Short mmCIF file of C-alpha atoms in Angstrom, two decimals:
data_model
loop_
_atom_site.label_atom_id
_atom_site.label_comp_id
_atom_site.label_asym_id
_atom_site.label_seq_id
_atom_site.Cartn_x
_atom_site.Cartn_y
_atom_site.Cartn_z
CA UNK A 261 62.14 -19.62 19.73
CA UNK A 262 61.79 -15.98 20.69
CA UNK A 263 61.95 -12.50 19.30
CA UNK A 264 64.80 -10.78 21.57
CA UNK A 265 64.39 -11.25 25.33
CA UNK A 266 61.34 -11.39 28.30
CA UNK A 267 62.57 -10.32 31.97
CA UNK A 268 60.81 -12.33 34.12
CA UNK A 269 59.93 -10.62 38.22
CA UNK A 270 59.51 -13.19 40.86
CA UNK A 271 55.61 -13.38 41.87
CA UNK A 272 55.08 -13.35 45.27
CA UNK A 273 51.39 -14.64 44.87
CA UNK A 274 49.60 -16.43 42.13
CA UNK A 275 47.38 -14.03 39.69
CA UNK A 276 43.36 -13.44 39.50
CA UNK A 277 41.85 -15.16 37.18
CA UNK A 278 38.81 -13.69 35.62
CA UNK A 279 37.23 -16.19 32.64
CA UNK A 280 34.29 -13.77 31.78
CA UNK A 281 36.90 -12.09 30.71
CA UNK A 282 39.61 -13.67 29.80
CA UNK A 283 42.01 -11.77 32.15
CA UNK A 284 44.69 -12.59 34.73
CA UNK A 285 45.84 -9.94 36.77
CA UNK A 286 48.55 -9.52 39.26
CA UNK A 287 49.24 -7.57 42.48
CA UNK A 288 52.01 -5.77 40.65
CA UNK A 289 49.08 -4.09 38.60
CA UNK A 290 50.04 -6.59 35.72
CA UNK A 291 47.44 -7.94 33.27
CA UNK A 292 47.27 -10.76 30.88
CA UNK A 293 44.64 -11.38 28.90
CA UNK A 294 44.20 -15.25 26.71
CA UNK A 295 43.15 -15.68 23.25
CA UNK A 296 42.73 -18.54 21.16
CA UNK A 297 44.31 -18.93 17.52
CA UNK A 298 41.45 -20.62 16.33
CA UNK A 299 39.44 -16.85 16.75
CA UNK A 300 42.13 -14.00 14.64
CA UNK A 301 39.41 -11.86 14.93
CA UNK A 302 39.48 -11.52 18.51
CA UNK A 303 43.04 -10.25 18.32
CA UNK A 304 41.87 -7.24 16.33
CA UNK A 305 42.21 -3.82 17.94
CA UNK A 306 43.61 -5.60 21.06
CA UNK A 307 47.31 -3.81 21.80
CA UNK A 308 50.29 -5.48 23.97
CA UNK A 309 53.46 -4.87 25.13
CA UNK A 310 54.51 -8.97 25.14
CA UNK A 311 53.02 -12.03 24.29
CA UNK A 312 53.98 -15.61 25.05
CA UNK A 313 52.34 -18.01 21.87
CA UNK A 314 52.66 -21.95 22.56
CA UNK A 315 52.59 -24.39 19.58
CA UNK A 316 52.54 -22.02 16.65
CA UNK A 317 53.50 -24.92 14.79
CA UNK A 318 49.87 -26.27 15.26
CA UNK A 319 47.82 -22.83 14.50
CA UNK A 320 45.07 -23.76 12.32
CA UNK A 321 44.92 -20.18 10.84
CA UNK A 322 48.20 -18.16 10.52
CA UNK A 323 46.40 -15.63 10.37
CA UNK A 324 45.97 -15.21 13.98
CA UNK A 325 49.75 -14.34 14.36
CA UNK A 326 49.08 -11.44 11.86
CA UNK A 327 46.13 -10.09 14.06
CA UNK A 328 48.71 -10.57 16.77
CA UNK A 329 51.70 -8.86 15.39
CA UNK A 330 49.87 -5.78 14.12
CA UNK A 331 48.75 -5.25 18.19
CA UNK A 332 52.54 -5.77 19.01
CA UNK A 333 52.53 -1.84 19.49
CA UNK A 334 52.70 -0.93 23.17
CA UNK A 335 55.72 -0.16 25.10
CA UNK A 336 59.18 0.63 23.57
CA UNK A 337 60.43 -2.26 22.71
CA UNK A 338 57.69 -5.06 22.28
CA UNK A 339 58.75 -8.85 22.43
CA UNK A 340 57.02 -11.66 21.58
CA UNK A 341 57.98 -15.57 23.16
CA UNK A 342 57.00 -18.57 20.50
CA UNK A 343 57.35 -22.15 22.63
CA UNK A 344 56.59 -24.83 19.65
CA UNK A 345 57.40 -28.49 18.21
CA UNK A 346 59.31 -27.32 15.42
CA UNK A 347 57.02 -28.52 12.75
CA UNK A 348 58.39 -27.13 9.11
CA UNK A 349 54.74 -24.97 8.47
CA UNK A 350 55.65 -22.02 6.62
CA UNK A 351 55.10 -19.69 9.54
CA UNK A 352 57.94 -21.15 11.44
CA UNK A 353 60.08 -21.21 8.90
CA UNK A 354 59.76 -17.86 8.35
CA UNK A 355 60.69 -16.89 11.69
CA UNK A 356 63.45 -19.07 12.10
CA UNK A 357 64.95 -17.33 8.49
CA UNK A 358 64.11 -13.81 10.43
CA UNK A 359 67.43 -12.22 11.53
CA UNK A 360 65.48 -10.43 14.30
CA UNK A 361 64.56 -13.87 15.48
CA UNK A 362 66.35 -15.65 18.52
CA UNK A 363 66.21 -19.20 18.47
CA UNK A 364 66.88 -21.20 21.27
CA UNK A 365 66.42 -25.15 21.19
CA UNK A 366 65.96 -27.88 23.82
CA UNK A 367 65.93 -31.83 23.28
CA UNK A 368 63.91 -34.33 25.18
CA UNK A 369 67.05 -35.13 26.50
CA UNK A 370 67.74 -32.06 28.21
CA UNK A 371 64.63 -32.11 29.80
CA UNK A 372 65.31 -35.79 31.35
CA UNK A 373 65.23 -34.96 34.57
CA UNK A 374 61.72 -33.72 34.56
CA UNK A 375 60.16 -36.39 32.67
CA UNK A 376 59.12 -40.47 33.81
CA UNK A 377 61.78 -42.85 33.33
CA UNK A 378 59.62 -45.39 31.82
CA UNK A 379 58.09 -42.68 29.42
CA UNK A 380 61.27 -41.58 28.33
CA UNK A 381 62.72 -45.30 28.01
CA UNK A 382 59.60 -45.95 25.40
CA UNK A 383 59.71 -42.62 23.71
CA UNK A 384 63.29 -43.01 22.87
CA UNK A 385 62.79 -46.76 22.45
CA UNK A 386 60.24 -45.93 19.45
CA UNK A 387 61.51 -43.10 17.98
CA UNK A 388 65.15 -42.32 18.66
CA UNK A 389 67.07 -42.02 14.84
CA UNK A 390 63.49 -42.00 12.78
CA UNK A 391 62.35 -38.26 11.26
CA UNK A 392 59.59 -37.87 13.26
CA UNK A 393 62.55 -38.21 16.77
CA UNK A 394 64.73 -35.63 15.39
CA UNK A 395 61.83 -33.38 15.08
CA UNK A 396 60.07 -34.13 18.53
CA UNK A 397 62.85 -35.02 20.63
CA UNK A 398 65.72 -33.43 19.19
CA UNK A 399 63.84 -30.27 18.42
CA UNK A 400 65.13 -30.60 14.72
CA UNK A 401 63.47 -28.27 12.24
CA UNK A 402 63.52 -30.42 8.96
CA UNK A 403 63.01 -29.86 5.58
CA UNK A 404 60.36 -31.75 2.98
CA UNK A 405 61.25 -35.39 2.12
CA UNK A 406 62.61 -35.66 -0.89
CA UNK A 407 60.50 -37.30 -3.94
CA UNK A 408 57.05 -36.82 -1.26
CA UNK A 409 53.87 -36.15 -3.12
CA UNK A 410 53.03 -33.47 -0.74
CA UNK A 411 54.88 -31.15 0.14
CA UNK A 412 54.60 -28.29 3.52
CA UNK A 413 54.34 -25.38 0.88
CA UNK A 414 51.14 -27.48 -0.89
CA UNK A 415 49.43 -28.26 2.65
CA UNK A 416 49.40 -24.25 3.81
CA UNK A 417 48.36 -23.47 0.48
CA UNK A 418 45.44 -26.17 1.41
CA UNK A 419 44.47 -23.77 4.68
CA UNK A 420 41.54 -21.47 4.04
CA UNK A 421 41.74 -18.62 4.62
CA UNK A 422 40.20 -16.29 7.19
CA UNK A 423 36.79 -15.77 7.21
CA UNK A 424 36.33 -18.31 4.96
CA UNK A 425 32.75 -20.38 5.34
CA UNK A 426 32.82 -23.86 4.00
CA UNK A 427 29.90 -23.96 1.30
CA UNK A 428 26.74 -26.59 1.29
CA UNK A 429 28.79 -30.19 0.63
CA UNK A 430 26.41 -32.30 -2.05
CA UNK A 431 28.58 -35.53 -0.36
CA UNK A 432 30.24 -36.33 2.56
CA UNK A 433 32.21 -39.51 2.78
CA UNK A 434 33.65 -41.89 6.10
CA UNK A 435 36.86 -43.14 5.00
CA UNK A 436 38.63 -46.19 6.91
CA UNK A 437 42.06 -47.90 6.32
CA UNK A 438 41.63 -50.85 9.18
CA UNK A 439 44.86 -51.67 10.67
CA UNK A 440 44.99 -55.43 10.40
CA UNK A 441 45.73 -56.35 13.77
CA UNK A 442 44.84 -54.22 17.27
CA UNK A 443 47.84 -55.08 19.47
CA UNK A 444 50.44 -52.82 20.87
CA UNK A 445 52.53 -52.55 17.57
CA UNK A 446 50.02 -52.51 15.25
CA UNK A 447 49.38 -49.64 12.74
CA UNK A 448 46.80 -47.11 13.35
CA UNK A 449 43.63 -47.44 12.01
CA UNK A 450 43.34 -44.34 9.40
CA UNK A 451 39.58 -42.64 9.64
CA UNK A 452 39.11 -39.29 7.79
CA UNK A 453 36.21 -37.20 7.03
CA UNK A 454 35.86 -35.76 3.52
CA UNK A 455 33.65 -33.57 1.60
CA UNK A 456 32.97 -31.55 -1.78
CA UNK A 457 30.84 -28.86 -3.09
CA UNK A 458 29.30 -28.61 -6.58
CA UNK A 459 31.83 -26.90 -7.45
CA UNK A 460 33.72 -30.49 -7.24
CA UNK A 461 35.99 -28.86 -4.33
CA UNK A 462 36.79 -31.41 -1.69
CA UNK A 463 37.06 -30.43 2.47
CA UNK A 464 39.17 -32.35 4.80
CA UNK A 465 36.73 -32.03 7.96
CA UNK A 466 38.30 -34.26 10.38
CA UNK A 467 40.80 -36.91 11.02
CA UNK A 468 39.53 -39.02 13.70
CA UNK A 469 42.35 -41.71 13.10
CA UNK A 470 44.16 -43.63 15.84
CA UNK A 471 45.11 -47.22 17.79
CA UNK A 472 41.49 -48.36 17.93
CA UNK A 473 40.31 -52.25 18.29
CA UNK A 474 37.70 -53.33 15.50
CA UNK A 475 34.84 -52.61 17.55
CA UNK A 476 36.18 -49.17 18.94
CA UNK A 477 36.94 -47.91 15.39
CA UNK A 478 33.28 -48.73 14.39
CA UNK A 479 31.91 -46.56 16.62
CA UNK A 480 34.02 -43.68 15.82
CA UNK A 481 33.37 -44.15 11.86
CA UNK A 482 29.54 -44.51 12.68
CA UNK A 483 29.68 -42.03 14.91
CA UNK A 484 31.41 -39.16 12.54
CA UNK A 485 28.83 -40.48 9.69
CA UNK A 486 25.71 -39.73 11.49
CA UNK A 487 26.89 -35.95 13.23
CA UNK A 488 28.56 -35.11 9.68
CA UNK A 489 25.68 -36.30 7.80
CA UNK A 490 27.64 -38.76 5.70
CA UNK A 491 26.26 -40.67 2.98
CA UNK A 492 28.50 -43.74 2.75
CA UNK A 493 31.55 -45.25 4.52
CA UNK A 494 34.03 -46.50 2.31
CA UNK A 495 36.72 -49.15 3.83
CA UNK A 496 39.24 -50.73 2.56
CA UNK A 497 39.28 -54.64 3.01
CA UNK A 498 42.73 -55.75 1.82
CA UNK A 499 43.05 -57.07 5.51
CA UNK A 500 39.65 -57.71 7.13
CA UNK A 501 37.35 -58.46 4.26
CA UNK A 502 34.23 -59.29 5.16
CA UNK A 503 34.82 -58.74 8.94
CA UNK A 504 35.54 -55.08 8.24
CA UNK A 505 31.62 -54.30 7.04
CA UNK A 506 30.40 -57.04 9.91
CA UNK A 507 32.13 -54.88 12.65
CA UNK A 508 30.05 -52.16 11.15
CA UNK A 509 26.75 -53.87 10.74
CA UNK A 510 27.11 -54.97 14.81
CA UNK A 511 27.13 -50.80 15.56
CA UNK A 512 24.46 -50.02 12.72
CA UNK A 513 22.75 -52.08 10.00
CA UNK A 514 21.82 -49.17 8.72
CA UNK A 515 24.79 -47.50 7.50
CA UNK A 516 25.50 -47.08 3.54
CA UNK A 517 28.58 -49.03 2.94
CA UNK A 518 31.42 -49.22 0.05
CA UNK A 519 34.00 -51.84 0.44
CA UNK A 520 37.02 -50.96 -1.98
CA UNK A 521 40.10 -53.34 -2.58
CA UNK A 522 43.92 -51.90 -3.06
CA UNK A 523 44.95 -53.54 -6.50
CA UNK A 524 47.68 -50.65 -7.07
CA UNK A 525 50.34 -49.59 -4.84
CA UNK A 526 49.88 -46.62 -2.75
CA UNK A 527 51.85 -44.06 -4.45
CA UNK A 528 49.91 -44.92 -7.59
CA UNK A 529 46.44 -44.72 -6.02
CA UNK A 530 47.38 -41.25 -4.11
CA UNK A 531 48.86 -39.42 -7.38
CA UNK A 532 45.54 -38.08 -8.95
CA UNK A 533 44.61 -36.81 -5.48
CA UNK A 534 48.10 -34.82 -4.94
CA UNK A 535 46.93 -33.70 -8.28
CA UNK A 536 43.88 -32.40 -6.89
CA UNK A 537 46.06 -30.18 -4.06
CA UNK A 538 48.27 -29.01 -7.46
CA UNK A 539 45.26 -27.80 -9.04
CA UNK A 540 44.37 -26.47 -5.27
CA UNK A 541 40.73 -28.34 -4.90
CA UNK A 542 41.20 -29.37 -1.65
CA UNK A 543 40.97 -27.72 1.71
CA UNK A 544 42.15 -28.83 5.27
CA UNK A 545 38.99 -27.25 7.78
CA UNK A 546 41.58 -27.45 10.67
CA UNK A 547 45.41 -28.44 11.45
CA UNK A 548 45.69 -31.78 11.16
CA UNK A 549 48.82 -32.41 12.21
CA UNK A 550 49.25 -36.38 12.45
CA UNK A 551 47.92 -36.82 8.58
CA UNK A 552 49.72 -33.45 7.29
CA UNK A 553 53.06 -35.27 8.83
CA UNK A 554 52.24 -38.44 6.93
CA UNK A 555 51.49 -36.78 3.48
CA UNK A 556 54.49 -34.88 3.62
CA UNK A 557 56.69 -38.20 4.31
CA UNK A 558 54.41 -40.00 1.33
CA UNK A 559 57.24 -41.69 -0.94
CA UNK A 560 57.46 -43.95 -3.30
CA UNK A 561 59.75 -46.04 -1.02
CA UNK A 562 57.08 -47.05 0.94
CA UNK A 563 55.78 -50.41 0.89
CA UNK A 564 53.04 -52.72 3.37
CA UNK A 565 54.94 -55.54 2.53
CA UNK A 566 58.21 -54.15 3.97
CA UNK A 567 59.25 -54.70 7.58
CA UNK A 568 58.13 -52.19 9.99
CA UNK A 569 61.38 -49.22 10.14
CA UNK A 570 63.84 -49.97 12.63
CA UNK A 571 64.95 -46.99 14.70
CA UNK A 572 68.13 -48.18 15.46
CA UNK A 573 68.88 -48.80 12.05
CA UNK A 574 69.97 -45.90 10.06
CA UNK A 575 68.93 -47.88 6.60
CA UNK A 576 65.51 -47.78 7.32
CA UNK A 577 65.16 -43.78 7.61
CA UNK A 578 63.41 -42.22 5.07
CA UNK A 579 60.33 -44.52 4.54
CA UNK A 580 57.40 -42.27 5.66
CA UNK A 581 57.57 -41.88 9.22
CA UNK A 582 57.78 -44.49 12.48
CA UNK A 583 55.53 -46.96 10.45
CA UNK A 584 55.82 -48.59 6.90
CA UNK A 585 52.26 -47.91 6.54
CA UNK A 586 50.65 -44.31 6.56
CA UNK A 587 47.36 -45.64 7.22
CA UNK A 588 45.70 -41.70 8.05
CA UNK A 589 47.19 -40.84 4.01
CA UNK A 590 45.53 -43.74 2.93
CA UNK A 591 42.21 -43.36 4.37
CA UNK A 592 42.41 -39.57 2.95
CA UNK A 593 43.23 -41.06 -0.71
CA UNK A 594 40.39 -43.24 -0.46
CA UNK A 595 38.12 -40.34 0.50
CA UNK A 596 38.77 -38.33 -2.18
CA UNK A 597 38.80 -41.53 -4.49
CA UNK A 598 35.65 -41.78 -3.58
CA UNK A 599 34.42 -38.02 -3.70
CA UNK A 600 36.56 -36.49 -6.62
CA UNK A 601 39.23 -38.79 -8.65
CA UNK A 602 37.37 -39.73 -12.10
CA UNK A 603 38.10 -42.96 -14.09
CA UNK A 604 39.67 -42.06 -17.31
CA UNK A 605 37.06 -41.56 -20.32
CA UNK A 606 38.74 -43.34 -23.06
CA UNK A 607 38.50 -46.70 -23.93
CA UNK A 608 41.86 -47.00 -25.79
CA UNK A 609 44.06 -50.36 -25.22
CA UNK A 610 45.57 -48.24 -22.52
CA UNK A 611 42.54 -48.51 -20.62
CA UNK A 612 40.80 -51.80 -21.77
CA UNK A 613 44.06 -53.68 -20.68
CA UNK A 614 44.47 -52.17 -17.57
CA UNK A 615 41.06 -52.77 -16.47
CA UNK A 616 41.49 -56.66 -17.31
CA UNK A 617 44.35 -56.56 -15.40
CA UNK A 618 42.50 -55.04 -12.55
CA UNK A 619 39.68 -58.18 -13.19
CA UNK A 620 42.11 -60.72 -13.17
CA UNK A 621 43.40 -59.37 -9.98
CA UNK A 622 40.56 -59.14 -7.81
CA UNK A 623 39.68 -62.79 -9.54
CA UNK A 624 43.14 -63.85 -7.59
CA UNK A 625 41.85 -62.09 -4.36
CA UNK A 626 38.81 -63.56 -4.75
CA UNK A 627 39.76 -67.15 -5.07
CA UNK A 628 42.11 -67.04 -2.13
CA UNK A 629 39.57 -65.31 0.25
CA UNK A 630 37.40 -68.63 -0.92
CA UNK A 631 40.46 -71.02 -0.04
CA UNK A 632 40.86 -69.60 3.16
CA UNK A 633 39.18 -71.24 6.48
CA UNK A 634 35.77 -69.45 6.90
CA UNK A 635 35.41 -67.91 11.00
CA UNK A 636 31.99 -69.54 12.10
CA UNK A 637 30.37 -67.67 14.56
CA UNK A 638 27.90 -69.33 17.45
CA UNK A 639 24.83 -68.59 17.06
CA UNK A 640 23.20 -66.03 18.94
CA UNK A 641 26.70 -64.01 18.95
CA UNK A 642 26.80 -60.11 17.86
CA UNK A 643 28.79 -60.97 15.01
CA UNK A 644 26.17 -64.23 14.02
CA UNK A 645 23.14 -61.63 14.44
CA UNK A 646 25.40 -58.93 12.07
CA UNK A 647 25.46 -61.47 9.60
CA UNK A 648 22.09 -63.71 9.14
CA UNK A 649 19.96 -60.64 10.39
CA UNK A 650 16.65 -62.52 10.11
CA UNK A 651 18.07 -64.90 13.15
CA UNK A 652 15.65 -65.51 15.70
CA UNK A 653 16.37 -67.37 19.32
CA UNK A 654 14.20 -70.77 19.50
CA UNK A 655 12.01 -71.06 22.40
CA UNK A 656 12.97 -73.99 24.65
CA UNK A 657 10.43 -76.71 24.97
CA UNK A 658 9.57 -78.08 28.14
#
């Protein structure tokens, strides 16, 4: 994507490179200078004759390309080179309706030749005919799923704005959504970091989600609730029960802990807190571009219970991404479960019966947890010290 054309001069030698200050310079008497989006204030008073911006689909604040295009003032005819994913953020869809705006677009494909044949193979293997392929390898620029609960426009309305500081959080919340098994095509294991002021204004502060074995994606939730000074972890335990606050315990016994159980479906239990961007109480404190992908492709069509999408099969497109289960979503609903969504106040047969309902479902849970074969542990293991703490090795007699 580019705003006219850039002629390029062969370079006989490579530049000087100057980090102090920022600066490359050639022989030709050519200078560059680097900035980073994540500083727009840097930009100011800076002027330039051409710029070359990678992944403006991933700026955190668009307000860097503003700082950017009001420096565009050197020379007599100023260009400006965008190289992005084609992610539909507001910004690029802008430019792409601007008629001043070239757009030039390359597949995966095209670029074969300079890519591993066994990266390509598994690429194409995973991804080829789902939503998230025609964006990244076909260089598609698509538009919001319809019937989503988020939508792009309601995620940059999310982004603070510049200058904004984050005010004192009275909680901060660890939110997990285990993946239920840790092989190669298992979910992801969703873990986001949530806040909210006193104002009752929640902060997405990180998303530290990913393919993580049990004990792995301990240590990042333990880890991100001691440097964010968190006050509980809150994990869902549809899949591991009690193994999921065990696998905790092993990395620290000292951790405040919330177990919560999935009795709704998802789209249910994630409607008050698209509510809460409507009524725009929420704020993303970066780009976070893997769990702003799955919100956006949130539907009601998704389901755990389903099969997992089948590229090949065009049937299957539609249902929220490579993966019948947006597990980084999920982990963000609980968060703000958690931090912001309040039970309803009246106790009218509405509500009574509902929450009977809700008894006489974890009473079903309950009693087939107790049916099921219980894991015994050798003594002396990590996980048989996580669970009888007070365990003690015998001395051997002689």
């Amino acid at each position: 994507m580019k705003q006219g054309s850039w002629l390029f001069r062969p370079i006989t030698s490579g530049p000087l490179y100057e980090p102090s200050k920022r600066r490359l310079t050639w022989r030709n008497g050519a200078v560059a200078t680097t900035f980073s989006a994540d500083e727009p204030e840097r930009l100011r008073g800076s002027q330039h004759d051409a710029a070359w911006c990678d992944e403006l689909g991933a700026w955190r604040y668009p307000e860097a390309w503003d700082m950017l295009m009001f420096g565009m003032r050197l020379g007599a005819d100023p260009r400006t080179v965008v190289t992005t994913t084609p992610r539909p953020a507001k910004l690029i869809c802008d430019l792409v309706r601007d008629p001043t705006c070239v757009v030039t677009r390359g597949s995966s494909y095209e670029n074969r030749a300079n890519l591993a044949g066994a990266f390509l193979q598994q690429i194409i293997k995973k991804y080829e005919g789902t939503r998230l392929g025609r964006q990244e390898l076909n260089a598609e620029l698509l538009d919001d799923v319809p019937g989503a609960l988020w939508s792009r426009a309601l995620i940059e309305a999310a982004r603070p704005p510049m200058g904004f500081v984050m005010p004192d959080l009275m909680r901060v919340v660890v939110a997990i959504d285990p993946a239920a098994s840790s092989g190669e095509d298992a979910d992801e294991t969703g873990i986001i970091v949530a806040g909210k002021d006193k104002d009752s204004r929640g902060y997405v502060l990180a998303d530290l989600s990913g393919h993580h074995t049990p004990i792995e994606w301990a240590r990042i939730a333990v880890a991100a609730y001691k440097s964010h000074g968190a006050d509980r972890i809150v994990a869902e335990v549809n899949n591991g029960g009690e193994m999921v606050e065990a696998t905790l315990r092993v990395v620290d016994d000292n951790v405040a802990y919330t177990a919560v159980h999935a009795t709704r479906g998802k789209v249910v239990r994630a409607e008050p807190v698209a509510a809460l961007y409507e009524q725009g109480r929420i704020r993303h404190m970066g780009a976070f571009t893997a769990l702003e992908d799955q919100m956006c492709e949130f539907t009601p069509d998704l389901d755990r219970s389903k099969p997992k999408r089948d590229p090949t099969d065009p049937s299957s497109l539609g249902m929220g991404g490579a993966r019948s289960s947006p597990d980084r979503a999920d982990a963000l609903v609980w968060a703000f479960t958690e931090l912001l969504v309040e039970e309803i106040g009246s106790w009218g047969i509405y509500e009574t019966t509902r929450r009977k309902a809700e008894a006489l479902v974890k009473e079903r849970l309950a009693a087939v947890e107790a049916g099921r074969p219980k894991t015994e542990y050798a003594p002396g293991s990590m996980e048989y010290q996580a669970l009888h703490p007070d365990w003690k090795p015998q001395e051997e007699s002689y």
